[in-house]
Amino acid sequence: MDFWWILYIIDGVLFTGVSLTVAYVVFFSLASLFNKHHDIPRAKRQNRFIILIPSYKSDKNIIHTVAAILSQNYPQRLFDVVVISDHQDELTNMRLAQYTITLLTPNFEKSSKTKSLQYAILNLPAFKIYDVAVILNADNIVESNFLEELNDAYEVAGTKAVVTHLMPRNRDTSSARLSTIFEEINNSIFRRGHITIGLSSALTSSGVAYDFNWLKENIMKVRSVAEDKELEAMLVRQHIYIDYFDHIHIYNERKREAKEFNEQRRRWIYDQVRSLFKNIKYLPSAIFNQQYDWVDKIIQWMLLPRSIMFGIVFMMSLTLPFIYFTLAIKWWIVAVIWGFSLALATPNEFVDKNWDKDFITLPISTLANIYRKLMTLIRKK
């Protein structure tokens, strides 16, 4: 097989994967322009909430998170806060103990958010009765009307899982700004765009409200550290609709350093690939049984991750003109369409003077990261 056949095969395989991913993104970016939820009526019933906050070595943030969730307009007799303080300083635990919360202090040999949530469920008093469980991260800050708005939304949704809108607490570095924009694009495509056409929203790692009894039963079945992916698969396979409410905000800390940002992306890519291999076997039966939410979820896991997409499109668009000019034209076209769809999915308030510069640095950062990994492997050999 000569060089040109190898080039055609590589070009065809990469372009097929990229173009299918772009088509998916374009469709749901357009759908996201239409908001399903407008005026949410006040709920006639006030649910009883339990707020679960796993906190692993988060001494810097956890106090602010607890103070914010306790400062709710919602009646205090109707919500309890449980902090699972794992490997945190004694001083932090002493400060937490002064608040009206339940403080659990496990000492796992190998810590994970999944283990913390399971530990909390197992250690809740048997006489306590809850309607809704809310999972927050240790760096989340909520407004004083958070539970009130969530209660209204939960009653309107009439389902067992409700997702809220994660917003940035900081946008002071290029990595933090990119993380913010990526999360907002995810909100547009995988959440708002999906519920607009009647499909389930994707879960987030925090700010999700579950039916308490459902979570109590199903969290114990989770085996990986990617608890949100497993819970999402369980919900969809059980035909439970996941709703999303754009107006209920939760503020979280964005990764400031490029190293942290890339590490987070690698972990998410690993979780995505793991979820795909674990659930791809269900695709034929999901299609046959017309389980559209389940089909869509598996297709989501088949999409090329965004950071890898940037690297592929950037590399092919720049190198092909010097090898075979006509092959590059389709890459330029798909790059323009993809860029337009991402811009469409990005809220106007996050498009500022740094927007172009931040996006240009991403493919360079991705390729540089791949190069460093390859050099490390070569040196080891």
Short mmCIF file of C-alpha atoms in Angstrom, two decimals:
data_model
loop_
_atom_site.label_atom_id
_atom_site.label_comp_id
_atom_site.label_asym_id
_atom_site.label_seq_id
_atom_site.Cartn_x
_atom_site.Cartn_y
_atom_site.Cartn_z
CA MET A 1 0.00 0.00 0.00
CA ASP A 2 1.56 3.29 -1.10
CA PHE A 3 1.63 6.66 0.66
CA TRP A 4 -1.43 8.09 -1.10
CA TRP A 5 -3.71 5.21 -0.16
CA ILE A 6 -2.63 5.55 3.46
CA LEU A 7 -3.32 9.30 3.28
CA TYR A 8 -6.79 8.76 1.76
CA ILE A 9 -7.71 6.21 4.45
CA ILE A 10 -6.51 8.41 7.33
CA ASP A 11 -8.22 11.45 5.84
CA GLY A 12 -11.48 9.56 5.25
CA VAL A 13 -11.65 7.99 8.72
CA LEU A 14 -10.86 11.24 10.53
CA PHE A 15 -13.21 13.31 8.39
CA THR A 16 -16.09 10.88 8.88
CA GLY A 17 -15.74 11.01 12.66
CA VAL A 18 -15.37 14.78 12.70
CA SER A 19 -18.23 15.51 10.28
CA LEU A 20 -20.70 13.27 12.17
CA THR A 21 -19.77 14.97 15.43
CA VAL A 22 -20.19 18.40 13.80
CA ALA A 23 -23.62 17.44 12.42
CA TYR A 24 -24.75 16.43 15.93
CA VAL A 25 -23.42 19.66 17.44
CA VAL A 26 -25.03 21.86 14.75
CA PHE A 27 -28.45 20.24 15.21
CA PHE A 28 -28.58 20.67 18.98
CA SER A 29 -26.96 24.12 18.87
CA LEU A 30 -29.89 25.28 16.75
CA ALA A 31 -32.37 23.52 19.04
CA SER A 32 -30.86 25.27 22.07
CA LEU A 33 -32.03 28.64 20.76
CA PHE A 34 -35.55 27.73 21.83
CA ASN A 35 -36.02 27.62 25.60
CA LYS A 36 -38.59 25.10 26.84
CA HIS A 37 -39.02 26.52 30.35
CA HIS A 38 -40.20 30.11 30.72
CA ASP A 39 -42.34 31.16 33.68
CA ILE A 40 -42.25 28.50 36.40
CA PRO A 41 -45.32 28.64 38.69
CA ARG A 42 -44.92 28.45 42.45
CA ALA A 43 -45.20 24.89 43.73
CA LYS A 44 -48.19 24.09 45.92
CA ARG A 45 -46.10 21.63 47.93
CA GLN A 46 -42.80 22.16 49.73
CA ASN A 47 -40.55 19.12 49.43
CA ARG A 48 -38.17 18.04 52.13
CA PHE A 49 -34.56 18.21 50.86
CA ILE A 50 -31.30 16.62 51.87
CA ILE A 51 -28.17 18.30 50.49
CA LEU A 52 -25.19 15.96 50.18
CA ILE A 53 -21.75 17.62 49.90
CA PRO A 54 -18.76 15.29 49.44
CA SER A 55 -15.64 17.25 50.38
CA TYR A 56 -12.22 15.74 49.72
CA LYS A 57 -9.32 17.97 50.81
CA SER A 58 -11.44 21.05 50.08
CA ASP A 59 -10.55 23.05 53.18
CA LYS A 60 -10.34 26.23 51.11
CA ASN A 61 -13.94 26.15 49.79
CA ILE A 62 -16.18 23.98 51.93
CA ILE A 63 -16.93 26.58 54.64
CA HIS A 64 -18.22 29.07 52.05
CA THR A 65 -20.34 26.37 50.41
CA VAL A 66 -21.96 25.36 53.71
CA ALA A 67 -22.61 28.97 54.69
CA ALA A 68 -24.30 29.63 51.34
CA ILE A 69 -26.59 26.58 51.45
CA LEU A 70 -27.63 27.35 55.03
CA SER A 71 -28.60 30.92 54.08
CA GLN A 72 -31.70 29.82 52.16
CA ASN A 73 -35.09 31.51 52.06
CA TYR A 74 -36.55 28.01 52.17
CA PRO A 75 -37.87 26.89 55.60
CA GLN A 76 -34.93 25.43 57.54
CA ARG A 77 -37.06 22.66 59.00
CA LEU A 78 -37.48 21.33 55.43
CA PHE A 79 -33.85 20.76 54.52
CA ASP A 80 -30.81 19.06 56.06
CA VAL A 81 -27.19 19.44 55.01
CA VAL A 82 -24.74 16.53 55.16
CA VAL A 83 -21.03 17.17 54.61
CA ILE A 84 -18.84 14.12 54.01
CA SER A 85 -15.45 15.47 55.12
CA ASP A 86 -12.79 13.16 53.71
CA HIS A 87 -9.10 13.78 54.52
CA GLN A 88 -9.67 17.36 55.63
CA ASP A 89 -7.90 19.28 58.38
CA GLU A 90 -9.13 18.96 61.94
CA LEU A 91 -9.49 22.73 62.09
CA THR A 92 -11.82 22.62 59.08
CA ASN A 93 -13.90 19.89 60.73
CA MET A 94 -14.07 21.89 63.96
CA ARG A 95 -15.37 24.91 62.04
CA LEU A 96 -17.90 22.75 60.16
CA ALA A 97 -19.13 21.25 63.44
CA GLN A 98 -20.28 24.72 64.53
CA TYR A 99 -22.91 24.78 61.76
CA THR A 100 -26.32 23.11 61.93
CA ILE A 101 -25.30 20.27 59.64
CA THR A 102 -24.57 16.56 59.85
CA LEU A 103 -20.80 16.10 59.62
CA LEU A 104 -19.46 12.72 58.55
CA THR A 105 -15.71 12.06 58.65
CA PRO A 106 -14.80 8.86 56.79
CA ASN A 107 -11.15 8.05 56.21
CA PHE A 108 -11.08 6.07 52.98
CA GLU A 109 -7.82 4.48 51.94
CA LYS A 110 -8.73 5.26 48.33
CA SER A 111 -11.16 8.17 48.24
CA SER A 112 -13.83 8.90 45.64
CA LYS A 113 -17.01 10.90 45.39
CA THR A 114 -18.95 7.67 44.86
CA LYS A 115 -17.69 6.23 48.16
CA SER A 116 -18.55 9.46 50.00
CA LEU A 117 -22.13 9.47 48.68
CA GLN A 118 -22.60 5.79 49.54
CA TYR A 119 -21.18 6.38 53.01
CA ALA A 120 -23.61 9.27 53.56
CA ILE A 121 -26.64 7.23 52.49
CA LEU A 122 -25.65 4.33 54.74
CA ASN A 123 -25.19 6.62 57.75
CA LEU A 124 -28.41 8.63 57.53
CA PRO A 125 -30.78 8.17 60.49
CA ALA A 126 -33.48 5.65 59.62
CA PHE A 127 -36.26 7.90 60.96
CA LYS A 128 -35.41 10.77 58.59
CA ILE A 129 -37.75 11.09 55.62
CA TYR A 130 -36.77 13.08 52.50
CA ASP A 131 -38.37 13.77 49.14
CA VAL A 132 -35.41 15.14 47.18
CA ALA A 133 -31.64 14.67 47.41
CA VAL A 134 -29.36 17.38 46.00
CA ILE A 135 -25.68 16.69 45.30
CA LEU A 136 -23.28 19.63 45.50
CA ASN A 137 -19.52 19.80 45.17
CA ALA A 138 -17.39 21.35 47.90
CA ASP A 139 -16.65 24.43 45.76
CA ASN A 140 -20.29 25.20 44.85
CA ILE A 141 -21.94 28.45 45.88
CA VAL A 142 -25.71 28.90 45.64
CA GLU A 143 -27.95 31.93 45.95
CA SER A 144 -30.44 32.34 48.79
CA ASN A 145 -33.41 31.39 46.59
CA PHE A 146 -31.79 28.21 45.25
CA LEU A 147 -33.94 25.65 47.11
CA GLU A 148 -37.09 27.68 46.57
CA GLU A 149 -36.54 27.77 42.80
CA LEU A 150 -35.47 24.13 42.76
CA ASN A 151 -38.62 23.08 44.61
CA ASP A 152 -40.79 24.90 42.03
CA ALA A 153 -38.85 23.36 39.13
CA TYR A 154 -38.95 19.86 40.62
CA GLU A 155 -42.74 20.00 40.91
CA VAL A 156 -43.13 21.31 37.34
CA ALA A 157 -40.78 18.65 35.95
CA GLY A 158 -42.67 15.78 37.57
CA THR A 159 -39.66 13.48 37.16
CA LYS A 160 -36.96 11.92 39.35
CA ALA A 161 -33.96 13.95 38.14
CA VAL A 162 -33.56 17.70 37.62
CA VAL A 163 -30.34 19.39 36.46
CA THR A 164 -29.45 23.01 37.28
CA HIS A 165 -27.18 25.48 35.50
CA LEU A 166 -23.50 25.42 36.52
CA MET A 167 -21.99 28.91 36.32
CA PRO A 168 -18.37 30.07 36.84
CA ARG A 169 -17.09 31.60 40.05
CA ASN A 170 -13.92 32.74 38.32
CA ARG A 171 -12.78 33.61 34.78
CA ASP A 172 -9.38 35.05 35.57
CA THR A 173 -7.15 32.84 33.40
CA SER A 174 -7.26 31.41 29.87
CA SER A 175 -7.94 27.90 31.23
CA ALA A 176 -10.77 29.16 33.47
CA ARG A 177 -12.35 31.04 30.57
CA LEU A 178 -12.10 28.02 28.27
CA SER A 179 -13.58 25.77 30.95
CA THR A 180 -16.46 28.22 31.35
CA ILE A 181 -17.14 28.41 27.62
CA PHE A 182 -16.98 24.63 27.25
CA GLU A 183 -19.44 24.15 30.10
CA GLU A 184 -21.82 26.70 28.59
CA ILE A 185 -21.58 24.95 25.21
CA ASN A 186 -22.39 21.67 26.98
CA ASN A 187 -25.38 23.35 28.64
CA SER A 188 -26.63 24.55 25.26
CA ILE A 189 -26.08 21.34 23.30
CA PHE A 190 -26.47 18.48 25.77
CA ARG A 191 -29.02 20.07 28.10
CA ARG A 192 -31.13 22.95 26.77
CA GLY A 193 -31.01 21.71 23.17
CA HIS A 194 -32.02 18.21 24.23
CA ILE A 195 -34.99 19.10 26.42
CA THR A 196 -36.25 21.46 23.69
CA ILE A 197 -36.92 18.49 21.41
CA GLY A 198 -38.07 16.18 24.21
CA LEU A 199 -34.87 14.23 24.91
CA SER A 200 -33.29 13.88 28.34
CA SER A 201 -30.68 16.36 29.50
CA ALA A 202 -27.16 15.22 30.30
CA LEU A 203 -26.31 15.14 34.00
CA THR A 204 -23.71 17.36 35.60
CA SER A 205 -21.27 16.42 38.34
CA SER A 206 -23.10 18.65 40.84
CA GLY A 207 -26.28 20.66 41.18
CA VAL A 208 -28.55 17.71 40.38
CA ALA A 209 -31.74 16.98 42.33
CA TYR A 210 -32.83 13.33 42.51
CA ASP A 211 -35.84 11.61 43.95
CA PHE A 212 -34.39 10.60 47.32
CA ASN A 213 -35.63 7.02 47.30
CA TRP A 214 -34.36 6.51 43.75
CA LEU A 215 -30.90 7.82 44.62
CA LYS A 216 -30.80 5.83 47.88
CA GLU A 217 -31.37 2.62 45.94
CA ASN A 218 -29.25 3.29 42.87
CA ILE A 219 -26.16 5.04 44.26
CA MET A 220 -25.24 1.76 45.95
CA LYS A 221 -25.00 0.13 42.50
CA VAL A 222 -22.36 2.58 41.24
CA ARG A 223 -18.92 1.00 40.94
CA SER A 224 -16.77 3.66 39.22
CA VAL A 225 -15.51 7.11 40.18
CA ALA A 226 -17.63 8.59 37.35
CA GLU A 227 -20.84 8.40 39.37
CA ASP A 228 -22.67 10.94 37.18
CA LYS A 229 -22.15 8.82 34.04
CA GLU A 230 -23.39 5.67 35.78
CA LEU A 231 -26.40 7.40 37.33
CA GLU A 232 -27.22 8.96 33.96
CA ALA A 233 -27.17 5.54 32.28
CA MET A 234 -29.38 4.09 35.04
CA LEU A 235 -31.95 6.86 34.71
CA VAL A 236 -32.21 6.57 30.94
CA ARG A 237 -32.32 2.77 30.95
CA GLN A 238 -35.14 2.95 33.52
CA HIS A 239 -37.07 5.33 31.19
CA ILE A 240 -36.75 8.23 33.65
CA TYR A 241 -36.66 11.63 31.97
CA ILE A 242 -33.89 14.05 33.04
CA ASP A 243 -35.04 17.68 32.97
CA TYR A 244 -32.91 20.83 32.91
CA PHE A 245 -33.64 24.32 34.22
CA ASP A 246 -31.42 27.05 32.83
CA HIS A 247 -32.46 29.77 35.29
CA ILE A 248 -31.40 27.94 38.49
CA HIS A 249 -27.74 28.80 38.95
CA ILE A 250 -24.96 27.09 40.88
CA TYR A 251 -21.51 28.67 40.88
CA ASN A 252 -18.39 26.49 40.84
CA GLU A 253 -14.64 27.00 40.70
CA ARG A 254 -13.00 26.69 37.28
CA LYS A 255 -9.55 25.21 36.78
CA ARG A 256 -7.06 28.09 36.62
CA GLU A 257 -3.94 26.29 35.40
CA ALA A 258 -3.46 24.64 31.99
CA LYS A 259 -2.12 21.49 33.68
CA GLU A 260 -5.27 21.13 35.83
CA PHE A 261 -7.47 21.92 32.80
CA ASN A 262 -5.78 19.22 30.65
CA GLU A 263 -5.91 16.70 33.49
CA GLN A 264 -9.64 17.31 33.90
CA ARG A 265 -10.18 16.83 30.16
CA ARG A 266 -8.19 13.58 30.15
CA ARG A 267 -10.29 12.26 33.05
CA TRP A 268 -13.54 13.18 31.26
CA ILE A 269 -12.37 11.55 28.02
CA TYR A 270 -11.49 8.39 29.95
CA ASP A 271 -14.94 8.38 31.60
CA GLN A 272 -16.60 8.89 28.22
CA VAL A 273 -14.70 6.02 26.57
CA ARG A 274 -15.35 3.77 29.57
CA SER A 275 -19.10 4.54 29.43
CA LEU A 276 -19.16 3.82 25.69
CA PHE A 277 -17.46 0.41 25.99
CA LYS A 278 -19.68 -0.52 28.91
CA ASN A 279 -22.96 0.40 27.19
CA ILE A 280 -22.40 0.04 23.40
CA LYS A 281 -23.84 -3.49 23.61
CA TYR A 282 -27.26 -1.98 24.42
CA LEU A 283 -27.45 0.11 21.23
CA PRO A 284 -29.18 -2.48 18.94
CA SER A 285 -31.90 -3.26 21.51
CA ALA A 286 -32.37 0.46 22.25
CA ILE A 287 -32.93 1.14 18.53
CA PHE A 288 -35.24 -1.86 18.15
CA ASN A 289 -37.32 -0.84 21.21
CA GLN A 290 -37.39 2.83 20.16
CA GLN A 291 -35.67 3.99 23.37
CA TYR A 292 -34.62 7.31 21.86
CA ASP A 293 -33.09 8.72 25.06
CA TRP A 294 -30.91 5.65 25.43
CA VAL A 295 -29.89 5.70 21.75
CA ASP A 296 -28.99 9.38 22.02
CA LYS A 297 -26.96 8.82 25.20
CA ILE A 298 -24.86 6.10 23.58
CA ILE A 299 -24.34 8.29 20.49
CA GLN A 300 -23.15 11.10 22.79
CA TRP A 301 -20.44 8.82 24.15
CA MET A 302 -19.43 7.96 20.57
CA LEU A 303 -18.80 11.60 19.67
CA LEU A 304 -15.22 12.81 19.40
CA PRO A 305 -14.24 14.80 22.52
CA ARG A 306 -14.01 18.51 21.85
CA SER A 307 -10.34 18.93 22.70
CA ILE A 308 -9.42 16.06 20.34
CA MET A 309 -11.65 17.61 17.66
CA PHE A 310 -9.74 20.88 17.94
CA GLY A 311 -6.44 19.05 17.51
CA ILE A 312 -7.61 17.02 14.49
CA VAL A 313 -9.25 19.93 12.64
CA PHE A 314 -6.32 22.24 13.35
CA MET A 315 -3.74 19.67 12.22
CA MET A 316 -5.56 18.57 9.04
CA SER A 317 -6.47 22.11 7.98
CA LEU A 318 -2.86 23.28 8.25
CA THR A 319 -0.92 20.26 6.97
CA LEU A 320 -3.07 18.97 4.05
CA PRO A 321 -2.64 22.08 1.84
CA PHE A 322 1.09 21.28 1.63
CA ILE A 323 0.43 17.61 0.74
CA TYR A 324 -2.76 17.54 -1.35
CA PHE A 325 -4.52 20.89 -1.57
CA THR A 326 -7.98 19.69 -2.65
CA LEU A 327 -8.23 17.35 0.34
CA ALA A 328 -7.94 20.35 2.66
CA ILE A 329 -10.98 22.22 1.26
CA LYS A 330 -13.56 20.02 3.00
CA TRP A 331 -11.67 20.44 6.29
CA TRP A 332 -11.87 24.23 5.97
CA ILE A 333 -15.61 23.99 5.31
CA VAL A 334 -16.28 21.71 8.29
CA ALA A 335 -14.07 23.93 10.48
CA VAL A 336 -16.17 26.98 9.59
CA ILE A 337 -19.46 25.11 10.23
CA TRP A 338 -18.18 23.74 13.51
CA GLY A 339 -16.90 27.14 14.64
CA PHE A 340 -20.27 28.68 13.77
CA SER A 341 -22.17 26.04 15.78
CA LEU A 342 -19.91 26.53 18.81
CA ALA A 343 -20.36 30.30 18.58
CA LEU A 344 -24.12 29.74 18.35
CA ALA A 345 -24.04 27.61 21.50
CA THR A 346 -21.97 30.14 23.47
CA PRO A 347 -24.03 32.73 25.44
CA ASN A 348 -23.30 36.32 24.42
CA GLU A 349 -22.10 37.33 27.89
CA PHE A 350 -19.13 34.96 27.59
CA VAL A 351 -17.97 36.23 24.20
CA ASP A 352 -15.45 38.93 25.06
CA LYS A 353 -12.09 40.24 23.86
CA ASN A 354 -10.36 37.04 25.04
CA TRP A 355 -12.72 34.63 23.26
CA ASP A 356 -10.77 34.29 19.98
CA LYS A 357 -7.38 34.09 21.71
CA ASP A 358 -8.54 31.39 24.13
CA PHE A 359 -9.90 29.19 21.33
CA ILE A 360 -6.74 29.56 19.25
CA THR A 361 -4.58 28.41 22.17
CA LEU A 362 -6.63 25.21 22.68
CA PRO A 363 -5.54 23.16 19.61
CA ILE A 364 -1.94 24.28 20.16
CA SER A 365 -2.17 23.21 23.80
CA THR A 366 -3.76 19.88 22.79
CA LEU A 367 -1.07 19.09 20.21
CA ALA A 368 1.68 20.15 22.62
CA ASN A 369 0.21 17.87 25.28
CA ILE A 370 0.11 14.93 22.83
CA TYR A 371 3.71 15.66 21.82
CA ARG A 372 4.85 15.65 25.46
CA LYS A 373 3.09 12.33 26.08
CA LEU A 374 4.74 10.77 23.01
CA MET A 375 8.18 12.03 24.03
CA THR A 376 7.68 10.59 27.52
CA LEU A 377 6.75 7.17 26.06
CA ILE A 378 9.74 7.23 23.69
CA ARG A 379 12.15 8.06 26.51
CA LYS A 380 10.78 5.21 28.62
CA LYS A 381 11.45 2.77 25.79
#
